[in-house]
mmCIF file with all atom_site columns, C-alpha atoms in Angstrom:
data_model
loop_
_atom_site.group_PDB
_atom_site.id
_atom_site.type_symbol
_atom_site.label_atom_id
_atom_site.label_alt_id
_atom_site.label_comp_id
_atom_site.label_asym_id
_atom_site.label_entity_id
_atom_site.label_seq_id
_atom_site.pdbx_PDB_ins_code
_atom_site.Cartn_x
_atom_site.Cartn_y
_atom_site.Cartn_z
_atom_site.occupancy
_atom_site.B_iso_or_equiv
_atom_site.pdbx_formal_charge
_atom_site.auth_seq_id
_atom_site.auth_comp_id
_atom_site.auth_asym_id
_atom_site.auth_atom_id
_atom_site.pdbx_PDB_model_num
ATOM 1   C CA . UNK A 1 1   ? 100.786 74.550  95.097  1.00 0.00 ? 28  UNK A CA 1
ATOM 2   C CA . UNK A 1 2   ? 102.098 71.910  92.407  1.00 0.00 ? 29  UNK A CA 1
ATOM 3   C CA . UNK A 1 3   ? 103.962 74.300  90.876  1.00 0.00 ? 30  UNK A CA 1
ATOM 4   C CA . UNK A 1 4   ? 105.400 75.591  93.973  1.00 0.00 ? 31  UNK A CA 1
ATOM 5   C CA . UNK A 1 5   ? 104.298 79.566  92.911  1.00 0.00 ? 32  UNK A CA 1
ATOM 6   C CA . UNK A 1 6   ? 104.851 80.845  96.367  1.00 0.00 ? 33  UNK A CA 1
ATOM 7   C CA . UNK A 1 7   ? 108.344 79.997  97.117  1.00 0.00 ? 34  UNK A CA 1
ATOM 8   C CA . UNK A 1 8   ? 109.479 80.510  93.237  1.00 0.00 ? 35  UNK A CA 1
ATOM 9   C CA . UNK A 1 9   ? 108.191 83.798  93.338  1.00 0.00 ? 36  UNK A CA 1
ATOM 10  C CA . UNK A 1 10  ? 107.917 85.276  96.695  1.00 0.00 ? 37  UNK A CA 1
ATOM 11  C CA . UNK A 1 11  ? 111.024 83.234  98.358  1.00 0.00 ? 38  UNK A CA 1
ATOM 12  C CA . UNK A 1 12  ? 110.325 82.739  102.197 1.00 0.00 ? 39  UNK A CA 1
ATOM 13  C CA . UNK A 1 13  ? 110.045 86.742  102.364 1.00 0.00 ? 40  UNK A CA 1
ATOM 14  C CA . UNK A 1 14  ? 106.660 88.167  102.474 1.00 0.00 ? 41  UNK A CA 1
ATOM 15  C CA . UNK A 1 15  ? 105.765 89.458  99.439  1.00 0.00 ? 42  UNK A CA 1
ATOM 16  C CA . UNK A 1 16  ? 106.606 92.917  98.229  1.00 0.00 ? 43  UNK A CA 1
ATOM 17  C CA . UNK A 1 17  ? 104.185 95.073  96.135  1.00 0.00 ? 44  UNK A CA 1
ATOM 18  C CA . UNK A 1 18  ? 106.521 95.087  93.046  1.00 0.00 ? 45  UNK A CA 1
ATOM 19  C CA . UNK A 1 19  ? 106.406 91.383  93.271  1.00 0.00 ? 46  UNK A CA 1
ATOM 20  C CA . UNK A 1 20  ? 102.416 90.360  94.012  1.00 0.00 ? 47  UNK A CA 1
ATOM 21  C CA . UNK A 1 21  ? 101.361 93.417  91.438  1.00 0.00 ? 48  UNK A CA 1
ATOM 22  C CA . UNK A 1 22  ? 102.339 91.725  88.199  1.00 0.00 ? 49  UNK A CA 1
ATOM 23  C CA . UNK A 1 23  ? 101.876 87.981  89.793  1.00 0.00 ? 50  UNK A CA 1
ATOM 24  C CA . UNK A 1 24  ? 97.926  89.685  90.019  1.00 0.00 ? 51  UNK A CA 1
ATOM 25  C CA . UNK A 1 25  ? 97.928  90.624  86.333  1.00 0.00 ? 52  UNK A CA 1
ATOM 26  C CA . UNK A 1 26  ? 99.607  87.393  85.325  1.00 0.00 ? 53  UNK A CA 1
ATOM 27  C CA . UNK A 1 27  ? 96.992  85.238  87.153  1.00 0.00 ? 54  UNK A CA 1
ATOM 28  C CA . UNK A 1 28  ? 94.639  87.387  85.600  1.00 0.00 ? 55  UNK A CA 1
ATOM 29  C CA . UNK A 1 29  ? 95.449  86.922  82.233  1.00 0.00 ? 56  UNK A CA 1
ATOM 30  C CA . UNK A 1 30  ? 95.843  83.378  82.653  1.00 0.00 ? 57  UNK A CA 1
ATOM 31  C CA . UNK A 1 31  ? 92.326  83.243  84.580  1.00 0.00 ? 58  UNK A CA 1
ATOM 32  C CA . UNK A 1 32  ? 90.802  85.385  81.957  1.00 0.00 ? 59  UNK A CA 1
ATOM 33  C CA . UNK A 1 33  ? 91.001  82.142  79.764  1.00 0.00 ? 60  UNK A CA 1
ATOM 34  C CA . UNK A 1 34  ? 88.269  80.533  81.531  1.00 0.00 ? 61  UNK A CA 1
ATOM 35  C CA . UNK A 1 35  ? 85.724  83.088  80.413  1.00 0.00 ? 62  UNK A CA 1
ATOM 36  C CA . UNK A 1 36  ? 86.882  83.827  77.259  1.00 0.00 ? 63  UNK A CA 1
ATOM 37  C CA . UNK A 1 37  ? 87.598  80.372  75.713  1.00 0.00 ? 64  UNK A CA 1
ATOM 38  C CA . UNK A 1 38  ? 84.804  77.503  76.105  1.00 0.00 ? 65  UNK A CA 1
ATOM 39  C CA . UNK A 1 39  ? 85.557  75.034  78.484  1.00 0.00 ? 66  UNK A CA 1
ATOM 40  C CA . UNK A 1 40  ? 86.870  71.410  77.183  1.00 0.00 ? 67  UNK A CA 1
ATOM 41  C CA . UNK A 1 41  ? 83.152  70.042  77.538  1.00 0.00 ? 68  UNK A CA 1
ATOM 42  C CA . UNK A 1 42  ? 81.055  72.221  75.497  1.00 0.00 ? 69  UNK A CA 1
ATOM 43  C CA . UNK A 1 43  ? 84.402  72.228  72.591  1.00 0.00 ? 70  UNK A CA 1
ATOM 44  C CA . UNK A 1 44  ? 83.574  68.685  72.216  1.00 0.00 ? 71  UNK A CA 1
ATOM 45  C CA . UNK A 1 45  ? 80.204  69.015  71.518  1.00 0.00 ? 72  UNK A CA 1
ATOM 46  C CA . UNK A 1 46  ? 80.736  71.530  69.095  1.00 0.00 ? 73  UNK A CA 1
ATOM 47  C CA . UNK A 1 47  ? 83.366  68.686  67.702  1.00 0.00 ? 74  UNK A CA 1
ATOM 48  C CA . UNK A 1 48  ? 80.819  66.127  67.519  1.00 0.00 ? 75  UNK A CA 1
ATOM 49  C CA . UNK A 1 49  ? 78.109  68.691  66.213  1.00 0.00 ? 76  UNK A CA 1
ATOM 50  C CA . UNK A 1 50  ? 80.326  70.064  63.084  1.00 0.00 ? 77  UNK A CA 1
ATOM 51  C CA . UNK A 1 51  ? 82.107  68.221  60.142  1.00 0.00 ? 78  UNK A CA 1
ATOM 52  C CA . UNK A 1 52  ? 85.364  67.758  59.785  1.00 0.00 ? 79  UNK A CA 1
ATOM 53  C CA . UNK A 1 53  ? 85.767  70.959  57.638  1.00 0.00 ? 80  UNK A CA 1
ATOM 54  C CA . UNK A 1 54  ? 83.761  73.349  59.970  1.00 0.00 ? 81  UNK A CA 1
ATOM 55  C CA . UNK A 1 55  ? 86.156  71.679  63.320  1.00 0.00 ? 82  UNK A CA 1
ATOM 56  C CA . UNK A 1 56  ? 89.174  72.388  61.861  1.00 0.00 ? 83  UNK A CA 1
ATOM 57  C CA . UNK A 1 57  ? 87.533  75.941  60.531  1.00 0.00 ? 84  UNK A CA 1
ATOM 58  C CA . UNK A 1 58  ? 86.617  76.299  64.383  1.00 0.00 ? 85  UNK A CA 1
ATOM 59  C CA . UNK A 1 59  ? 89.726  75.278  66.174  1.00 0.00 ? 86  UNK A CA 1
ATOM 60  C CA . UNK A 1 60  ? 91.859  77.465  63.856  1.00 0.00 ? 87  UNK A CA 1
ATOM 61  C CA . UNK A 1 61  ? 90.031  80.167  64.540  1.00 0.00 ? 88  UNK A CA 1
ATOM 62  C CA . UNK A 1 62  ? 89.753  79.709  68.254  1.00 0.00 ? 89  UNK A CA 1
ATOM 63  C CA . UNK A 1 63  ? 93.258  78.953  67.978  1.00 0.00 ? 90  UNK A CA 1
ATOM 64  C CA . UNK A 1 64  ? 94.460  81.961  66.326  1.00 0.00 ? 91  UNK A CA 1
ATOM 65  C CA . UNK A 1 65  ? 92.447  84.212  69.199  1.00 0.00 ? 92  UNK A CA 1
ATOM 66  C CA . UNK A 1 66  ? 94.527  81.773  71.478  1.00 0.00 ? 93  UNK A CA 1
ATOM 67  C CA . UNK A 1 67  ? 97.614  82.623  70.165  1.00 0.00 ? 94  UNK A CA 1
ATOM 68  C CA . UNK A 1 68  ? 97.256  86.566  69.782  1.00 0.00 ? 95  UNK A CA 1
ATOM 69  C CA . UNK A 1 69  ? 95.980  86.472  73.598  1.00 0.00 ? 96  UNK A CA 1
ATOM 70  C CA . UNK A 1 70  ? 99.152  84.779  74.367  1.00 0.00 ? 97  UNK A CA 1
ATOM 71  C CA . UNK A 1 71  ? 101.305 86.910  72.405  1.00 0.00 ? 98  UNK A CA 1
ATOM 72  C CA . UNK A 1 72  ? 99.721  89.777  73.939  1.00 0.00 ? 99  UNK A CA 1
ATOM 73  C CA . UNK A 1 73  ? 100.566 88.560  77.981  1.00 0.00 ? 100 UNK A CA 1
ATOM 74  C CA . UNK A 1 74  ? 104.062 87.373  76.570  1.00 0.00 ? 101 UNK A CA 1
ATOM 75  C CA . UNK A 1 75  ? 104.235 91.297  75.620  1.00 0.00 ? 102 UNK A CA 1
ATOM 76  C CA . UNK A 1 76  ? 103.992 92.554  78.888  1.00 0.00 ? 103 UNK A CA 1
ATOM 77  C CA . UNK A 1 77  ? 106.352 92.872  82.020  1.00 0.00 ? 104 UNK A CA 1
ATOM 78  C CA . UNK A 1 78  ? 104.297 90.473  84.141  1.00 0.00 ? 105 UNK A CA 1
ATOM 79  C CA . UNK A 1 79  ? 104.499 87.670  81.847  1.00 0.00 ? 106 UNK A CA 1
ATOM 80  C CA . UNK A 1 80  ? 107.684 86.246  83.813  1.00 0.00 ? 107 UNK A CA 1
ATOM 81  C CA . UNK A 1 81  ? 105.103 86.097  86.675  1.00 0.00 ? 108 UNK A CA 1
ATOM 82  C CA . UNK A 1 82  ? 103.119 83.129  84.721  1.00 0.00 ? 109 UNK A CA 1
ATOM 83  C CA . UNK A 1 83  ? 103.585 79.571  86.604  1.00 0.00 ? 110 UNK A CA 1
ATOM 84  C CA . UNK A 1 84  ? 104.974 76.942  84.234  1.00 0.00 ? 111 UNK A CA 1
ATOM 85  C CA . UNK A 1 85  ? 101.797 75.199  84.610  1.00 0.00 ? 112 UNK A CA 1
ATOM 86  C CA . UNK A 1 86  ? 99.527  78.380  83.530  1.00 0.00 ? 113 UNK A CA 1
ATOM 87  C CA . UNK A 1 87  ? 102.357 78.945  80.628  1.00 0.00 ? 114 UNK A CA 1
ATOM 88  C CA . UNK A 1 88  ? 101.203 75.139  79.664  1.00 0.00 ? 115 UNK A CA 1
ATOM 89  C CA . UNK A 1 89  ? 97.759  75.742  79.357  1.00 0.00 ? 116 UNK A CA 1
ATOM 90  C CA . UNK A 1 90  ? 97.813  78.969  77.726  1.00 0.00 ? 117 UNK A CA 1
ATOM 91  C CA . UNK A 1 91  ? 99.979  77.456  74.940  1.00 0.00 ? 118 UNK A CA 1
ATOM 92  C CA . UNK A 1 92  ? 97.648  74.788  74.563  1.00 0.00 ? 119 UNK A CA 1
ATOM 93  C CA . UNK A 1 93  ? 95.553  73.823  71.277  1.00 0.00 ? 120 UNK A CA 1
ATOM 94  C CA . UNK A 1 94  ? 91.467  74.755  72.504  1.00 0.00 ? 121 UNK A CA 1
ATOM 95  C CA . UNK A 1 95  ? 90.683  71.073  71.515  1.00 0.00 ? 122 UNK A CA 1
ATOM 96  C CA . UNK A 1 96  ? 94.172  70.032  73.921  1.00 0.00 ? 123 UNK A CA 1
ATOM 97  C CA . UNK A 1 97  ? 93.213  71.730  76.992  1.00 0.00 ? 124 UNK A CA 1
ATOM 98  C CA . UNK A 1 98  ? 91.611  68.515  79.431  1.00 0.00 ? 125 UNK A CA 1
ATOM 99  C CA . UNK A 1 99  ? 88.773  69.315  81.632  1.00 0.00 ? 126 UNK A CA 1
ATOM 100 C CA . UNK A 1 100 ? 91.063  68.954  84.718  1.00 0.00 ? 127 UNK A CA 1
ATOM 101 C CA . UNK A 1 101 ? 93.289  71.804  83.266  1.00 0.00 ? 128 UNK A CA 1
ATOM 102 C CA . UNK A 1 102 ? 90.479  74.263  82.957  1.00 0.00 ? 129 UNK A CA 1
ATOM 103 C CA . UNK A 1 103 ? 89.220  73.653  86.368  1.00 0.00 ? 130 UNK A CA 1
ATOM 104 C CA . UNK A 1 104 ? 92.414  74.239  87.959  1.00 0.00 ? 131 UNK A CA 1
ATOM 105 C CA . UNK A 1 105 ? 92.899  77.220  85.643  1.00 0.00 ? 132 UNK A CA 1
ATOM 106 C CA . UNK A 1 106 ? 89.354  78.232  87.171  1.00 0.00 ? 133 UNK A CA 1
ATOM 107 C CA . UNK A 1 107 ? 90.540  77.373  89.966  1.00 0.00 ? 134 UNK A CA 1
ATOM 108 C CA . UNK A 1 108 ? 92.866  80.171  90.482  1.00 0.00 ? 135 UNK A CA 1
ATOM 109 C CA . UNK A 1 109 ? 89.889  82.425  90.601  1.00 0.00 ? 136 UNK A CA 1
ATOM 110 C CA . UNK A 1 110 ? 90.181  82.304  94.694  1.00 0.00 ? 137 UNK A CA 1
ATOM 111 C CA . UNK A 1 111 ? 93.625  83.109  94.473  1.00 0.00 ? 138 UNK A CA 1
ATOM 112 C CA . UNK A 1 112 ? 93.383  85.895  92.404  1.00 0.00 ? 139 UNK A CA 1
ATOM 113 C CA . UNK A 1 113 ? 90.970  87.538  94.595  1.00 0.00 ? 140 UNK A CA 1
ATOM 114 C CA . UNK A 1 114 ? 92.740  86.727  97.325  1.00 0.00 ? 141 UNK A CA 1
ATOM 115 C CA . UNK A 1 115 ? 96.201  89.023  95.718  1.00 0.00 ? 142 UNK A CA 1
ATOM 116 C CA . UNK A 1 116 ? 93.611  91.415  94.629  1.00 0.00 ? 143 UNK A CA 1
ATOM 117 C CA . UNK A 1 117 ? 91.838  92.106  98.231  1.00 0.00 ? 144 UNK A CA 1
ATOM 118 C CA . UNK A 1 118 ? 95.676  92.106  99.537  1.00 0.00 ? 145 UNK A CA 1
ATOM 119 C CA . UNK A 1 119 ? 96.172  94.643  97.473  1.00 0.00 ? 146 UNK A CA 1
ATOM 120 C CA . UNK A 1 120 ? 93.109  96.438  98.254  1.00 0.00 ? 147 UNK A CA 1
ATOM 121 C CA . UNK A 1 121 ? 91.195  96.646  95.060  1.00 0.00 ? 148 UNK A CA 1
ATOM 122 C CA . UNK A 1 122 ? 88.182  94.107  96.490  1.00 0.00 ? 149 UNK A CA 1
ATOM 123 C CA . UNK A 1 123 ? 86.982  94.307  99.919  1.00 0.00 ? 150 UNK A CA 1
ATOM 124 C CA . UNK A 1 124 ? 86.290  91.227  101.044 1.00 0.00 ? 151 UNK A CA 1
ATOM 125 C CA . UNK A 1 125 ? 87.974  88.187  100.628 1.00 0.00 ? 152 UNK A CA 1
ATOM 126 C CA . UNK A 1 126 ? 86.431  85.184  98.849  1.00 0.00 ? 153 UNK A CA 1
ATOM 127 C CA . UNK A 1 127 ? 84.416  83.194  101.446 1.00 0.00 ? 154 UNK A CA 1
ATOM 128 C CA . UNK A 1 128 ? 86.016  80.018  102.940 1.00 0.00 ? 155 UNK A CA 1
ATOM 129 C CA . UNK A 1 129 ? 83.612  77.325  102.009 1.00 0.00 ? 156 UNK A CA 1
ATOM 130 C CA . UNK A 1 130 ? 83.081  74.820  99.415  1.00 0.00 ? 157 UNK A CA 1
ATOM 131 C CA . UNK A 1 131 ? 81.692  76.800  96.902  1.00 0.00 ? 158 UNK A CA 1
ATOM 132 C CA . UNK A 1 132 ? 83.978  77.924  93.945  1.00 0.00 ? 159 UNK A CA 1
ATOM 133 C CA . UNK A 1 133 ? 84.122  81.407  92.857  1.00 0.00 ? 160 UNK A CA 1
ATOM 134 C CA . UNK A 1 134 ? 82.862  82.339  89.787  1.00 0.00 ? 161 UNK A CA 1
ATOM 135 C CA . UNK A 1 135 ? 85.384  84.166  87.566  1.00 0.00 ? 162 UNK A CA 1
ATOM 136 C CA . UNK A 1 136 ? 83.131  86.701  85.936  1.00 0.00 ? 163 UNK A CA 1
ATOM 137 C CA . UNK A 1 137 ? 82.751  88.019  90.067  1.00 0.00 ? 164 UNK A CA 1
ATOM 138 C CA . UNK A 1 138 ? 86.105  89.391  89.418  1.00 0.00 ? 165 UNK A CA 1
ATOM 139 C CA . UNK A 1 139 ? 85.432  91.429  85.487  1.00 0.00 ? 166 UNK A CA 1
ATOM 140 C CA . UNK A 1 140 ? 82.139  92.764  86.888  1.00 0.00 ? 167 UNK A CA 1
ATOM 141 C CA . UNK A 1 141 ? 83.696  95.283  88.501  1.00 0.00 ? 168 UNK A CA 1
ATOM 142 C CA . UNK A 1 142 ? 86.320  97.867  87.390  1.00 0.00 ? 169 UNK A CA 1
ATOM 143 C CA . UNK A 1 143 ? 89.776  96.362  90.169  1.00 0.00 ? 170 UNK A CA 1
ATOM 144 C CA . UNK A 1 144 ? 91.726  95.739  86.665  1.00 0.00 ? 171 UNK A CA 1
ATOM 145 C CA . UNK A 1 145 ? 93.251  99.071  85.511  1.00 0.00 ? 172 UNK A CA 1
ATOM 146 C CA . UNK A 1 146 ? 96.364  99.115  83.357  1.00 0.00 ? 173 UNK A CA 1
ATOM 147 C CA . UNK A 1 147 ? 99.217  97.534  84.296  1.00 0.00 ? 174 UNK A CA 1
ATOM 148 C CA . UNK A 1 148 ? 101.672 100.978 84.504  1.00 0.00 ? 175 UNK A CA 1
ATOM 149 C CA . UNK A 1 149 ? 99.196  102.523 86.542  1.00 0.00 ? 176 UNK A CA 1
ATOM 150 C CA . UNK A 1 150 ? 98.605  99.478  88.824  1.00 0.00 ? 177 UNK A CA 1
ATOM 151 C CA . UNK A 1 151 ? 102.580 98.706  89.397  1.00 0.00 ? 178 UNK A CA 1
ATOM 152 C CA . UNK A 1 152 ? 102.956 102.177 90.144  1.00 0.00 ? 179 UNK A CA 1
ATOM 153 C CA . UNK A 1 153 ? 99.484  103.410 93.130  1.00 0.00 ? 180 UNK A CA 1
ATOM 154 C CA . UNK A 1 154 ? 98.255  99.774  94.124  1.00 0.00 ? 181 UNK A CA 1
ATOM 155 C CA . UNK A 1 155 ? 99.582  99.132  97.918  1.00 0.00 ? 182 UNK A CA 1
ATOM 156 C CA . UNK A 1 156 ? 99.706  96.013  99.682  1.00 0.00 ? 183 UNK A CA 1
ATOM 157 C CA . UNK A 1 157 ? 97.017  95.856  103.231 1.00 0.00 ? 184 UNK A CA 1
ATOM 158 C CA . UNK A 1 158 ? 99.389  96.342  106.057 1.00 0.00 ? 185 UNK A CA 1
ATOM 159 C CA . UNK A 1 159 ? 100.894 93.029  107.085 1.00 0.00 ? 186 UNK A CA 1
ATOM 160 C CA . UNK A 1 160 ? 98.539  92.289  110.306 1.00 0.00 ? 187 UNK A CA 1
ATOM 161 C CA . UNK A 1 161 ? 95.688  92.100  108.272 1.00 0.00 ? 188 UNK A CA 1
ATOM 162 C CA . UNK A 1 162 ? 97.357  89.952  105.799 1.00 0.00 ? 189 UNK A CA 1
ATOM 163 C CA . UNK A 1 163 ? 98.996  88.011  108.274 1.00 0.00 ? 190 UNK A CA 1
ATOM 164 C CA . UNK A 1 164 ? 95.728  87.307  110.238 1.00 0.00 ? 191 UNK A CA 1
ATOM 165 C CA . UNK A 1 165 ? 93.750  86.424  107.295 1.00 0.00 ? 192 UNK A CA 1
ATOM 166 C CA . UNK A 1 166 ? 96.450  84.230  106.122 1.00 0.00 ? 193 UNK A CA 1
ATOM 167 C CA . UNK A 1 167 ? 96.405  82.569  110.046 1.00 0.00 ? 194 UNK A CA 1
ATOM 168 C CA . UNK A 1 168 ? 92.650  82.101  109.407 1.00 0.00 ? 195 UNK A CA 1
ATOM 169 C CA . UNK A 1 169 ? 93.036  80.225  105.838 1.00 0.00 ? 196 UNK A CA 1
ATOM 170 C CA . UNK A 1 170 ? 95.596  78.108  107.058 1.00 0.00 ? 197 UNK A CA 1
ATOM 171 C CA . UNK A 1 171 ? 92.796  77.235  110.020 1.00 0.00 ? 198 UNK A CA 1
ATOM 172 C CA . UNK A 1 172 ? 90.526  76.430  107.551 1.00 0.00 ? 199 UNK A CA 1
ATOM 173 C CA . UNK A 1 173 ? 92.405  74.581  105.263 1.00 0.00 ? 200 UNK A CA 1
ATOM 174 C CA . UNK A 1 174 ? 93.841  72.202  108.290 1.00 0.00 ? 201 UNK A CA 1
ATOM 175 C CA . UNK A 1 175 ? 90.196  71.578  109.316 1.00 0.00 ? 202 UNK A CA 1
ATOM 176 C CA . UNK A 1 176 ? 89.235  70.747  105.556 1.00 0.00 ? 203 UNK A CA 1
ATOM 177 C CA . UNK A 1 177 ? 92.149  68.221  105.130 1.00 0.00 ? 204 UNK A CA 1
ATOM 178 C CA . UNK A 1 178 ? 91.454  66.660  108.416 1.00 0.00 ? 205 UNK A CA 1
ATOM 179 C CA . UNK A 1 179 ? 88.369  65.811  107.871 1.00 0.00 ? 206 UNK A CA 1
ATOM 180 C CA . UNK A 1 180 ? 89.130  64.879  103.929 1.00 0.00 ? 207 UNK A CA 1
ATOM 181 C CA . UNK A 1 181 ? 91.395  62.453  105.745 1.00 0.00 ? 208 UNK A CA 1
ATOM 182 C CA . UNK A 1 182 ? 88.914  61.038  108.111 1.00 0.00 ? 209 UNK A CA 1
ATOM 183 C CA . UNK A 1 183 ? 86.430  60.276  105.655 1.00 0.00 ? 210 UNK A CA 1
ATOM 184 C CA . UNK A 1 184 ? 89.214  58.972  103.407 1.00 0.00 ? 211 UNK A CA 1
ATOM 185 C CA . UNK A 1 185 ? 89.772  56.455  106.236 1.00 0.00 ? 212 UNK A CA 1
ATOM 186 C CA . UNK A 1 186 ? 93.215  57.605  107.054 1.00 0.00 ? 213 UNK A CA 1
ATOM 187 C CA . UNK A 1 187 ? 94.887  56.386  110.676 1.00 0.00 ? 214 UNK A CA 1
ATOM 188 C CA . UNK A 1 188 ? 95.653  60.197  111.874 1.00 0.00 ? 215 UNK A CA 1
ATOM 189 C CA . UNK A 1 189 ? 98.660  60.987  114.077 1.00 0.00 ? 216 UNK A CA 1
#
């Protein structure tokens, strides 16, 4: 990714359990901001709907949940595991975040759930198509538990399984970029 996530954290090693555990809670955390905080859209309706008193009332308020939310993550052991990009975000203003910053924020949905099946607490992976995931999919059922007890029982899938899935995501996301390229018009090697 942008922020280069895998080889910062992960090196070209696969991925240990004490590693991919609090990366998962981080993510998490960070996703979690997607469903608690209104996206960028509907805060500038509310901006155009409220004076300038009952804004400022609003985004200081919002703010201040921001903030102890933050505080909280920056609390824990996983923290470290946050991308500098996520950290961005999270220290954001509501009325700062952009649109584009959410959705990539969102966006981290599918990876999430792809750390959590690796670590068996989903079953399936997220399907490989073009639709995004939702992120309330992944609070509608109980794979969060807290963070000592996760670190210490949750297990990584054994490494075939991984490996194989990871073969078949890197198949699909070839195919995907090919053909984003051939529409694009691009002279392919």
């Amino acid at each position: 990714g942008k922020d280069g996530l895998m080889f910062s954290l992960f090196g070209k090693k696969a991925p240990r359990e004490r590693d991919v555990v609090p990366r998962t809670y981080a993510l998490h955390a960070a996703v979690m901001q997607t469903i608690v905080f209104p996206p960028p859209d509907v805060i500038e309706a509310l901006r155009r709907e409220r004076s300038k008193e009952e804004w400022t009332k609003f985004c200081r308020e919002l703010n201040a949940k921001r903030a102890e939310h933050l505080a909280g993550i920056k609390k824990r052991e996983y923290a470290r595991f946050l991308t500098p990009v996520e950290r961005n975000i999270l220290e954001k203003s509501i009325a700062e975040v952009t649109m584009q910053e959410y959705l990539n924020l969102q966006w981290r949905t599918e990876a999430l759930q792809v750390l959590l099946w690796s670590l068996q607490r989903i079953p399936l992976l997220p399907s490989m198509n073009d639709d995004q995931s939702a992120p309330e999919d992944i609070f509608k059922s109980p794979v969060m538990e807290p963070f000592e007890a996760g670190i210490a029982t949750w297990k990584l899938r054994d490494r075939r399984e991984i490996d194989k899935s990871r073969d078949l995501a890197e198949l699909w996301n070839w195919r995907s970029r090919t053909r984003q390229l051939i529409e694009s018009g691009a002279t392919l090697d």
